[in-house]
XYZ file of C-alpha atoms in Angstrom:
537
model
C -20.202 -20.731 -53.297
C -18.527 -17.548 -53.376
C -21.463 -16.073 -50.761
C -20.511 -18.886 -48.575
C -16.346 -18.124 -49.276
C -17.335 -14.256 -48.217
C -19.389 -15.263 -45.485
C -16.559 -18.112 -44.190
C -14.109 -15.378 -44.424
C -16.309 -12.550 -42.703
C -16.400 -15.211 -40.026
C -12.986 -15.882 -39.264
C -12.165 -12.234 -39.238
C -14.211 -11.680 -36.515
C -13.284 -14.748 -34.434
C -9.430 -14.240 -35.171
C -10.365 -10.096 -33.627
C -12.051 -11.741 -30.379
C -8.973 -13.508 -30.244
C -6.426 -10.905 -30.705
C -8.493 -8.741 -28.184
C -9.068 -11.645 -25.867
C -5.190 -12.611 -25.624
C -4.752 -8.536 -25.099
C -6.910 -8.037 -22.854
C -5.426 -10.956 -20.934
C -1.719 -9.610 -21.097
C -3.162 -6.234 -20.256
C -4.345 -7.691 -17.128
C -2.154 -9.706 -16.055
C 0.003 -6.565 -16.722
C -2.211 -4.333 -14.747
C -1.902 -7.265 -11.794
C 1.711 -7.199 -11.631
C 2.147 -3.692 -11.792
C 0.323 -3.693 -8.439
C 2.046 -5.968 -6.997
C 5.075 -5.017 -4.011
C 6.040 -5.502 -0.530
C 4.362 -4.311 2.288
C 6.646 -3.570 4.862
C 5.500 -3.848 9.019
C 8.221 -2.034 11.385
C 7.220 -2.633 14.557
C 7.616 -0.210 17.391
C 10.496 -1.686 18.507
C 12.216 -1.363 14.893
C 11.413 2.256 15.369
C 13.815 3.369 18.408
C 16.451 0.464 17.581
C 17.317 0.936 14.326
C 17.934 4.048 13.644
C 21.462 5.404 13.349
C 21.593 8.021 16.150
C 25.182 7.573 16.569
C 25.371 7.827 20.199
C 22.879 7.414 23.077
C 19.333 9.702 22.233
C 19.658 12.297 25.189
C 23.478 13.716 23.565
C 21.977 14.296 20.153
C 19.942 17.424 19.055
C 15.868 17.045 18.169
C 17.204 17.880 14.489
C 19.768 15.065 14.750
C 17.048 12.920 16.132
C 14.747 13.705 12.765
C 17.976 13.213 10.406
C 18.237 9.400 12.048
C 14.445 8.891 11.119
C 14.548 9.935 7.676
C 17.823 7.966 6.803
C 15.993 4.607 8.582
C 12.910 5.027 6.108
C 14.999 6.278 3.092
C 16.352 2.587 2.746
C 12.946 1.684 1.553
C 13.326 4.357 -1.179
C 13.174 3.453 -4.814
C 12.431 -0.426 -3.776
C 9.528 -2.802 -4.650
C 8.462 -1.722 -0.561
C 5.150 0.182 -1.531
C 3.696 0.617 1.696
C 5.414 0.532 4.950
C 3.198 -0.378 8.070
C 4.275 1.389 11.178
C 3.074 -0.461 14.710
C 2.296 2.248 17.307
C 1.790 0.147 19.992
C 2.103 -3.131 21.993
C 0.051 -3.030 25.356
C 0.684 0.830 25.543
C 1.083 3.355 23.410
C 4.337 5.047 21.330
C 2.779 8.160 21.111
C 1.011 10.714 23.525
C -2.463 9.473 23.657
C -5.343 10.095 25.816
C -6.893 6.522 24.900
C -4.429 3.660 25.764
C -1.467 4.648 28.079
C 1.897 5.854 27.030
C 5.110 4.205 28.077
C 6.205 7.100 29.663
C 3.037 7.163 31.947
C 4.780 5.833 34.900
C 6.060 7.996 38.420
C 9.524 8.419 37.079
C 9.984 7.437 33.222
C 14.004 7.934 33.756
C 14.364 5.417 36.495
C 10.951 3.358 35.549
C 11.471 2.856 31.821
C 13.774 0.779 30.306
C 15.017 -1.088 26.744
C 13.212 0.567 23.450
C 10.286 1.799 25.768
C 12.584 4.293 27.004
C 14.162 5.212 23.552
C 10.424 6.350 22.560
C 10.175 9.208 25.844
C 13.415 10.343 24.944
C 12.147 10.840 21.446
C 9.073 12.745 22.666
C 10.917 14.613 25.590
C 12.774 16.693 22.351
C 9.548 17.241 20.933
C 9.698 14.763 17.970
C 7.097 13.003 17.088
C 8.546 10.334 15.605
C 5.336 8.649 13.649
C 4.354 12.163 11.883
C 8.381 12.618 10.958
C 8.054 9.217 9.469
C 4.708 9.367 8.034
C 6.226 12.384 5.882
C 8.804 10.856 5.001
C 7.499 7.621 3.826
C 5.494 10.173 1.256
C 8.382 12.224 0.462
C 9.480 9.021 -0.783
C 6.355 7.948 -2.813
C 6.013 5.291 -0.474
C 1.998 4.748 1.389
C 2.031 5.415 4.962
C -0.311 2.946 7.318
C -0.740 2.656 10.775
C -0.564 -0.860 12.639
C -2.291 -1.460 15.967
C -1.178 -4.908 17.717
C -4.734 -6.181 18.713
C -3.921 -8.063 21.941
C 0.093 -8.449 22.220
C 1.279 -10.670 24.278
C 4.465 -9.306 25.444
C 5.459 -8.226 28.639
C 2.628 -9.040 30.152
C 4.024 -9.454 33.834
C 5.966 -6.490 33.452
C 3.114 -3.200 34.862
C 5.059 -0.421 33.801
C 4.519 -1.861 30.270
C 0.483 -2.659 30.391
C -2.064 -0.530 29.908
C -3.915 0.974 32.616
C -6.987 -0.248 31.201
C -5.669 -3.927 31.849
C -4.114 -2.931 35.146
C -7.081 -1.925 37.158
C -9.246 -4.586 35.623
C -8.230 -8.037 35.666
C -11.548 -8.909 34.794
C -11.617 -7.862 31.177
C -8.140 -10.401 30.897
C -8.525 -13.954 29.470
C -6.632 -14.756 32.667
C -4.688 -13.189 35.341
C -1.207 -13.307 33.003
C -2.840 -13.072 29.652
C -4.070 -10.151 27.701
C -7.474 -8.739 26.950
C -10.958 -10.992 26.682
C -12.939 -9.484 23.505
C -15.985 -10.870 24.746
C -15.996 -7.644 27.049
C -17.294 -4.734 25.314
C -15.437 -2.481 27.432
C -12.051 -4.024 25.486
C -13.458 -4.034 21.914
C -14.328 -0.506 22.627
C -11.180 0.921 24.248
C -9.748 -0.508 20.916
C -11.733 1.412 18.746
C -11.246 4.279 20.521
C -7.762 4.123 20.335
C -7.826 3.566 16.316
C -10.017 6.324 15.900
C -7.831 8.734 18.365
C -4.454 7.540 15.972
C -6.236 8.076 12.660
C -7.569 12.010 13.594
C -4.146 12.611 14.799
C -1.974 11.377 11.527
C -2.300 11.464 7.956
C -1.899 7.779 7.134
C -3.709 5.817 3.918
C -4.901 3.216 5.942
C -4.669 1.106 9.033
C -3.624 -2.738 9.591
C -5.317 -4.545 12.455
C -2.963 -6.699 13.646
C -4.978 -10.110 15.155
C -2.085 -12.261 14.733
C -0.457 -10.128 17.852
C -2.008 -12.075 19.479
C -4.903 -14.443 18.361
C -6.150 -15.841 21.380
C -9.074 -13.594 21.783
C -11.462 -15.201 23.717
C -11.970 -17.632 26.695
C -11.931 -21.281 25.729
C -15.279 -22.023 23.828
C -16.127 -18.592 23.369
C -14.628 -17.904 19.829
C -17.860 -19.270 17.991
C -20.163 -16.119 19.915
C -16.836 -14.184 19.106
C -17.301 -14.188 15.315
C -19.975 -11.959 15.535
C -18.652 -9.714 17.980
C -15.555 -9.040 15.952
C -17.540 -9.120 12.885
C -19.968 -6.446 13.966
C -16.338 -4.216 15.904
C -15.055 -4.927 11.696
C -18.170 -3.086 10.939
C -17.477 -0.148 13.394
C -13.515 -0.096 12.140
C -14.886 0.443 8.553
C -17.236 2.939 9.923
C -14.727 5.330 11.628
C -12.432 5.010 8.435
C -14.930 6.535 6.403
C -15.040 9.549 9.184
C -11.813 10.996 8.013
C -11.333 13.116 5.116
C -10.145 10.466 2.859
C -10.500 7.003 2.210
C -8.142 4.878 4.620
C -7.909 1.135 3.746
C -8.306 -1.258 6.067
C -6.250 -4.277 6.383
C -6.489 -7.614 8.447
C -3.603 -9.952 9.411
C -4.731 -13.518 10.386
C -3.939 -17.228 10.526
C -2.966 -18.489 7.628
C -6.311 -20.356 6.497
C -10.032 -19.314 7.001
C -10.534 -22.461 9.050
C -7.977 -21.665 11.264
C -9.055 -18.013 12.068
C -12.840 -19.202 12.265
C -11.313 -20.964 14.844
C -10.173 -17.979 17.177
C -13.169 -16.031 16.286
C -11.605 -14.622 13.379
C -13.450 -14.616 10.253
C -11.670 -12.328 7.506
C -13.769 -14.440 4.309
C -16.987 -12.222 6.258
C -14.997 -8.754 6.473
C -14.498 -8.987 2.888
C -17.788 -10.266 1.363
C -18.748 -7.595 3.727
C -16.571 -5.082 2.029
C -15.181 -3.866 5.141
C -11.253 -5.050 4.446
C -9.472 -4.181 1.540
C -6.260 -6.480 2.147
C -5.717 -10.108 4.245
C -2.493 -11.055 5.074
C -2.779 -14.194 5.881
C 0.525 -15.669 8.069
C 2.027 -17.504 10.413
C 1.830 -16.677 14.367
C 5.965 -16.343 14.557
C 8.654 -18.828 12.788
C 8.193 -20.558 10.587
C 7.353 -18.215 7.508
C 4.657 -20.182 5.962
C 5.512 -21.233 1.828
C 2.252 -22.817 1.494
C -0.197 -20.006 2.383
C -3.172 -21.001 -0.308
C -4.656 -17.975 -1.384
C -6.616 -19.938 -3.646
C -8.725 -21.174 -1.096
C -9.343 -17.250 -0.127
C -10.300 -16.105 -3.045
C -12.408 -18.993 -3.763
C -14.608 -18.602 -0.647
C -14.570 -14.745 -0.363
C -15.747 -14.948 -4.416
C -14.818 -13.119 -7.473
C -16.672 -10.136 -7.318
C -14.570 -8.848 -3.835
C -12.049 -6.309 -4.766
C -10.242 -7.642 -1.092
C -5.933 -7.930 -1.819
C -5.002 -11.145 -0.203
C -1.027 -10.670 0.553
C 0.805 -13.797 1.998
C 2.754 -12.739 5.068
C 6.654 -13.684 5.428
C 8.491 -13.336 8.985
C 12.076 -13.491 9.071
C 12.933 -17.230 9.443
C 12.186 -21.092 9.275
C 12.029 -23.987 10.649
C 10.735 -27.812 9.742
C 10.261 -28.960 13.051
C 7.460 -27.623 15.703
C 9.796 -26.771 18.469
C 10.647 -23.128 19.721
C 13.923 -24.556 20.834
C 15.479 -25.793 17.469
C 18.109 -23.270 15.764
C 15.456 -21.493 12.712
C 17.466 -20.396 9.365
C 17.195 -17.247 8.150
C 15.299 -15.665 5.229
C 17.400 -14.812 2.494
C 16.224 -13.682 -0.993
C 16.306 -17.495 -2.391
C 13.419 -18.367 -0.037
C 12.223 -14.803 -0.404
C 11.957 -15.737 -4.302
C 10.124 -18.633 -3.161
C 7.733 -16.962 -1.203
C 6.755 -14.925 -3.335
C 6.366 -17.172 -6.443
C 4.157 -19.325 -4.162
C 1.756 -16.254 -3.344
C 1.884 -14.943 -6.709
C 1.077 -17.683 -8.989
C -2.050 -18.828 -6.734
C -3.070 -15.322 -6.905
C -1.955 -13.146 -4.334
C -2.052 -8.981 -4.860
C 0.889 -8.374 -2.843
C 3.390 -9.690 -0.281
C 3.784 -8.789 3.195
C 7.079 -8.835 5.380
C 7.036 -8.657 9.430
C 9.999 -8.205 11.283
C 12.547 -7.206 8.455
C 13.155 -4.028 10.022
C 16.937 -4.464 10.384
C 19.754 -3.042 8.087
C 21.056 -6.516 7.120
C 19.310 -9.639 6.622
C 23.204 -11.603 6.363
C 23.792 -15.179 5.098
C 26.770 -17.337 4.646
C 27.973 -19.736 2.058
C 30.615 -21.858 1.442
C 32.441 -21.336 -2.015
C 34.974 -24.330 -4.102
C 38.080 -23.655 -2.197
C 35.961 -23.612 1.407
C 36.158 -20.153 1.653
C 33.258 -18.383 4.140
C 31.269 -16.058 2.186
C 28.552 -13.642 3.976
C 26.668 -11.307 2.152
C 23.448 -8.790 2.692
C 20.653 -9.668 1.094
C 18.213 -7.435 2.617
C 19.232 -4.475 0.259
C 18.177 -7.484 -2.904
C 14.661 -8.550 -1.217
C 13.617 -5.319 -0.684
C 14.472 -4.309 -4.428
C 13.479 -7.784 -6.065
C 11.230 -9.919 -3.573
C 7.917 -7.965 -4.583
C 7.413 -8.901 -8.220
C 6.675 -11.766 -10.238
C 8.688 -10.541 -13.097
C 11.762 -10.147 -10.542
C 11.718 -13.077 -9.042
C 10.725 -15.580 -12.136
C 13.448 -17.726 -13.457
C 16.233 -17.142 -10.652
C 17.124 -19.326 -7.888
C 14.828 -19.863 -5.275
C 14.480 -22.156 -2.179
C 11.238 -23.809 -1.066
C 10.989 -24.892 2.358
C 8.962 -27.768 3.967
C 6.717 -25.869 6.523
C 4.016 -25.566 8.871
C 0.853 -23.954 9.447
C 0.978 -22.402 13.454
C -1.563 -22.139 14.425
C -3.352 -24.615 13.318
C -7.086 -26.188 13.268
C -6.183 -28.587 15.921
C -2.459 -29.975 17.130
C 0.365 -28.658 14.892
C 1.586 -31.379 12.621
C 4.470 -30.669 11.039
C 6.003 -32.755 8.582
C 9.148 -33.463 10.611
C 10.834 -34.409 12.374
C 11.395 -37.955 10.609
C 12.807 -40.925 12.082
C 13.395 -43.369 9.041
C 15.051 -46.796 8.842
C 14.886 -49.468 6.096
C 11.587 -50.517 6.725
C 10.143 -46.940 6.940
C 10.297 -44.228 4.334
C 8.746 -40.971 4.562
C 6.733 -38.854 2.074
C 6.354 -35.404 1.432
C 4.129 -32.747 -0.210
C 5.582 -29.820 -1.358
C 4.546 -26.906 -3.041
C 7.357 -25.416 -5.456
C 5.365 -23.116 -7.585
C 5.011 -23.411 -11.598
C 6.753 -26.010 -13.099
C 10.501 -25.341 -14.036
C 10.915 -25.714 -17.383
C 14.489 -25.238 -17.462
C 17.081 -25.452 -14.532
C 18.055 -27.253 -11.876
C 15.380 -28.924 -9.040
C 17.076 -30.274 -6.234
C 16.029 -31.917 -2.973
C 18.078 -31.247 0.084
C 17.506 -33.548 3.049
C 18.780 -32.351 6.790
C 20.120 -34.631 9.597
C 20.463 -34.877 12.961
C 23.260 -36.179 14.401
C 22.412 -39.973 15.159
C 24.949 -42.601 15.099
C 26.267 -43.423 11.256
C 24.349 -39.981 9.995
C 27.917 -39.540 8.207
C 27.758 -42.361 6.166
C 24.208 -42.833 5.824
C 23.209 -44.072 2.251
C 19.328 -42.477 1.407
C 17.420 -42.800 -1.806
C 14.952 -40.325 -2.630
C 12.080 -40.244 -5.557
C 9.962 -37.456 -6.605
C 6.762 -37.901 -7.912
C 7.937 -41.442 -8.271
C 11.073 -41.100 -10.560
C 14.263 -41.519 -8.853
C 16.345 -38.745 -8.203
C 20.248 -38.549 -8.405
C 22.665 -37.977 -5.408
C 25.203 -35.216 -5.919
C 27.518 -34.219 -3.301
C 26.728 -33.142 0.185
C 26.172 -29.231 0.616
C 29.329 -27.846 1.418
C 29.946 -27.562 5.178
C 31.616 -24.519 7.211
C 34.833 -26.671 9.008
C 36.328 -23.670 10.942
C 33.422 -22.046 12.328
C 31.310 -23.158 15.284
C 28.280 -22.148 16.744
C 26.090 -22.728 19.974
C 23.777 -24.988 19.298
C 22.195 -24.562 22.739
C 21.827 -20.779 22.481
C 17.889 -20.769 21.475
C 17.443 -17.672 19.897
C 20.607 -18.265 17.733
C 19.512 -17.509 13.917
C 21.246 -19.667 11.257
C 22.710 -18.092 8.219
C 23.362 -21.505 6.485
C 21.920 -24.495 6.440
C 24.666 -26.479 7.894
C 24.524 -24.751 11.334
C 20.931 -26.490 11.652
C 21.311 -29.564 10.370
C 24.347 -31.701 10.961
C 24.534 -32.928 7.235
C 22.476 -31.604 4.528
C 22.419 -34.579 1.216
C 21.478 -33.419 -2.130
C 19.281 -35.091 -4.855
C 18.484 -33.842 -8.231
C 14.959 -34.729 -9.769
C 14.928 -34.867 -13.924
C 12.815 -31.969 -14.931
C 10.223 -33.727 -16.804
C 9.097 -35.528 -13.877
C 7.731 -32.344 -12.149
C 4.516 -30.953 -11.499
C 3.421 -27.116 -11.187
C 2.392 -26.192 -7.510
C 2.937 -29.945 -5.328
C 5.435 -32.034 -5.829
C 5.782 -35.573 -4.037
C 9.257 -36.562 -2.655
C 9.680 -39.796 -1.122
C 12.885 -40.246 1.628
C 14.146 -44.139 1.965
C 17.033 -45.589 3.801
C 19.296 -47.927 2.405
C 21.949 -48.288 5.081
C 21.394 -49.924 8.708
C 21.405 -47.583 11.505
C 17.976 -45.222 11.620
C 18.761 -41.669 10.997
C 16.068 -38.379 11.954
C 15.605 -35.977 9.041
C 15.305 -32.574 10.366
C 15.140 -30.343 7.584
C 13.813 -30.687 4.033
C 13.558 -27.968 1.294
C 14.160 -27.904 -2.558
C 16.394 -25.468 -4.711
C 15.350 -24.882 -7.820
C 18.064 -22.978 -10.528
């Protein structure tokens, strides 16, 4: 008996070490994986010549001037969550002197011929700045990784010659058609590409490059993009190839739609490039607006397998919408949805999260406080300090918007907009993260301006539980804004929808990751729901 109490004893010992060193080793990763985690940071090459502070026009300011300018732009990003900043060095030409793909300034007379940021990149070079190695250095000086980005097939400006390539200009052939950009079913175009990436990465001292396919995706002719998955998988292959000419490892990274169905679709197939070990990060996003809060990295993972070492990191632009139309007023990020975002990617299992086209100084919002005062604040100084960690972002408030995928496998089919009466309710799926143990979770629900939208009485459930009404969010009655202006950005949600109701689910009731909210009208007239999204504090 007292063998079997020694042995009993030797026994639980052991298990109760495997289990000390099995919870440690857990913590220890999941550590290790949020000490990795941060913000990648794209800044296009428009970002480059706009933002910067030269304080007055580029031609009345010295070259050293010029340099001071760069290096206060990319200080902002100093001592942030931003660990790598991306910089774009072209759209259909070039930003810097190349031999490969044309510069801007290559036209008869580049200070009558050139105009907008083009123009702000020759004056640049004409003081004998080059602007990508000042900023390169820089972004080390400030411990921060420097990448290049190469748009893949932009789609701007593409009836505009002095801003194509000469490559496209003299060959209309190697175009999808006359006004679109390159066909990669040529081999002549995958090739002037990968001469171009290998011209950029002997010339600067970067830790890796970002192929940018989601500027623009539409790669090859209609029913080619099946035959295209090899090609591009086999020009992957030579990408990897020339990165591993240089002295040091560069990292290569992919962005794409925001599923691997979708970029099979368009000839893209990132799941290959990493089993293949030729990426080491997907960013997975949206074409433009809407920034996507249900990117499902899970599904990644799952089909490129555990044993890749391949980063996925979600990719955020600067602004949503709920309804599939270019036309409709988008809302601005802000660091609630930002929080969002990146609790989304992060507790599916993302490595990192990506940013494109928060290049600006201020990413401004509005509110309306008790006594109907306006409030703005900046809240690009907070994403850019907080938006990159789980442990940053965990427990404070955060909004989750009802999205889209664009593109898509087929027709986009977003959720809204809604048309509801009493006979028709609507239901939703949305994806909110963990489930909120404490706090606040509350449904807001955007309408248009039909007749009675005012006085509209709605009921709404989640997960089947009714939810309480609270008061309407508080509306701006002074200000005004243009509602036909189409690129106007809202900085609160009452400049996009008309009315914005507010329902508060019982904690309890909730689910981690989707949550199921049901929309029912109890009053006569039909209203449209145009926005949905849920705050959780």
């Amino acid at each position: 008996m007292k063998r079997f109490k020694t042995k009993l004893l030797t026994i639980l010992i052991i298990i109760s070490s495997l289990s000390f060193y099995y919870c440690w080793d857990v913590r220890k990763i999941d550590k290790d994986h949020e000490e990795a985690q941060g913000i990648i940071l794209n800044l296009p090459a428009d970002a480059l010549v706009n933002c910067p502070k030269w304080g007055a026009d580029i031609d009345s300011i010295s070259a050293q001037q010029t340099i001071y300018a760069l290096h206060e732009f990319i200080d902002q990003y100093a001592n942030t969550q931003v660990n790598k900043l991306f910089f774009n060095v072209n759209y259909l030409r070039s930003c810097y002197e190349s031999e490969v793909m044309t510069p801007y300034w290559d036209v008869p007379n580049p200070s009558t011929d050139m105009t907008d940021w083009p123009k702000k990149f020759w004056k640049v070079h004409k003081k004998g700045v080059d602007l990508f190695e000042i900023c390169i250095q820089r972004t080390r000086d400030n411990k921060i990784s420097p990448w290049l980005s190469f748009r893949m097939n932009d789609h701007h400006y593409r009836e505009d010659p002095t801003r194509l390539n000469k490559l496209m200009l003299t060959n209309p052939e190697l175009r999808l058609s006359p006004k679109e950009s390159f066909d990669y079913g040529n081999a002549k175009v995958r090739d002037y590409y990968k001469a171009f990436i290998e011209e950029a990465l002997g010339k600067y001292d970067v830790d890796g490059i970002e192929l940018d396919w989601m500027r623009t995706f539409y790669l090859f002719k209609p029913g080619e993009e099946e035959n295209g998955i090899e090609l591009l998988n086999e020009f992957m292959r030579d990408i990897r190839e020339i990165s591993k000419k240089q002295d040091k490892n560069i990292q290569v990274a992919v962005r794409v739609p925001v599923t691997p169905a979708i970029g099979r679709k368009y000839g893209l197939d990132a799941v290959a490039w990493a089993k293949y070990g030729l990426v080491d990060i997907i960013i997975p996003s949206n074409y433009w607006y809407p920034t996507n809060l249900d990117i499902p990295v899970e599904t990644w993972k799952a089909e490129i397998g555990a044993n890749s070492s391949c980063i996925i990191a979600p990719g955020a632009d600067l602004a949503f919408r709920c309804v599939e139309d270019w036309r409709t007023i988008v809302m601005h990020n802000s660091i609630e949805t930002m929080r969002a975002f990146a609790v989304n990617a992060y507790s599916r299992g993302a490595g990192a999260v990506y940013l494109f086209n928060h290049f600006d100084w201020v990413i401004d919002k509005w509110t309306v406080d008790e006594d109907g005062e306006k409030v703005v604040s900046n809240d690009k100084p907070v994403i850019i300090n907080e938006g990159g960690k789980m442990e940053t972002v965990r427990g404070k408030p955060r909004i989750h918007v009802l999205t889209f995928a664009s593109p898509d496998t087929g027709k986009i089919e977003a959720k809204l907009p809604r048309l509801i009466d009493k006979e028709n309710t609507a239901t939703f799926e949305i994806y909110t993260g963990p489930k909120p143990v404490t706090g606040k979770y509350i449904v807001r629900i955007g309408l248009d301006s039909l007749n009675g939208f005012h006085d509209a009485v709605f009921n709404v459930s989640v997960n089947g539980t009714k939810a309480n009404q609270l008061g309407d969010l508080l509306k701006d009655t002074v200000s005004s804004i243009d509602k036909t202006n189409q690129i106007h950005v809202a900085k609160n949600l009452t400049e996009v929808a008309e009315r914005v109701m507010q329902f508060e689910a019982r904690a309890k009731i909730l689910n981690a990751g989707y949550n199921t909210i049901e929309v029912g009208l109890e009053s006569n007239m039909k209203q449209k729901v145009i926005w949905l999204e849920v705050y959780i504090h």
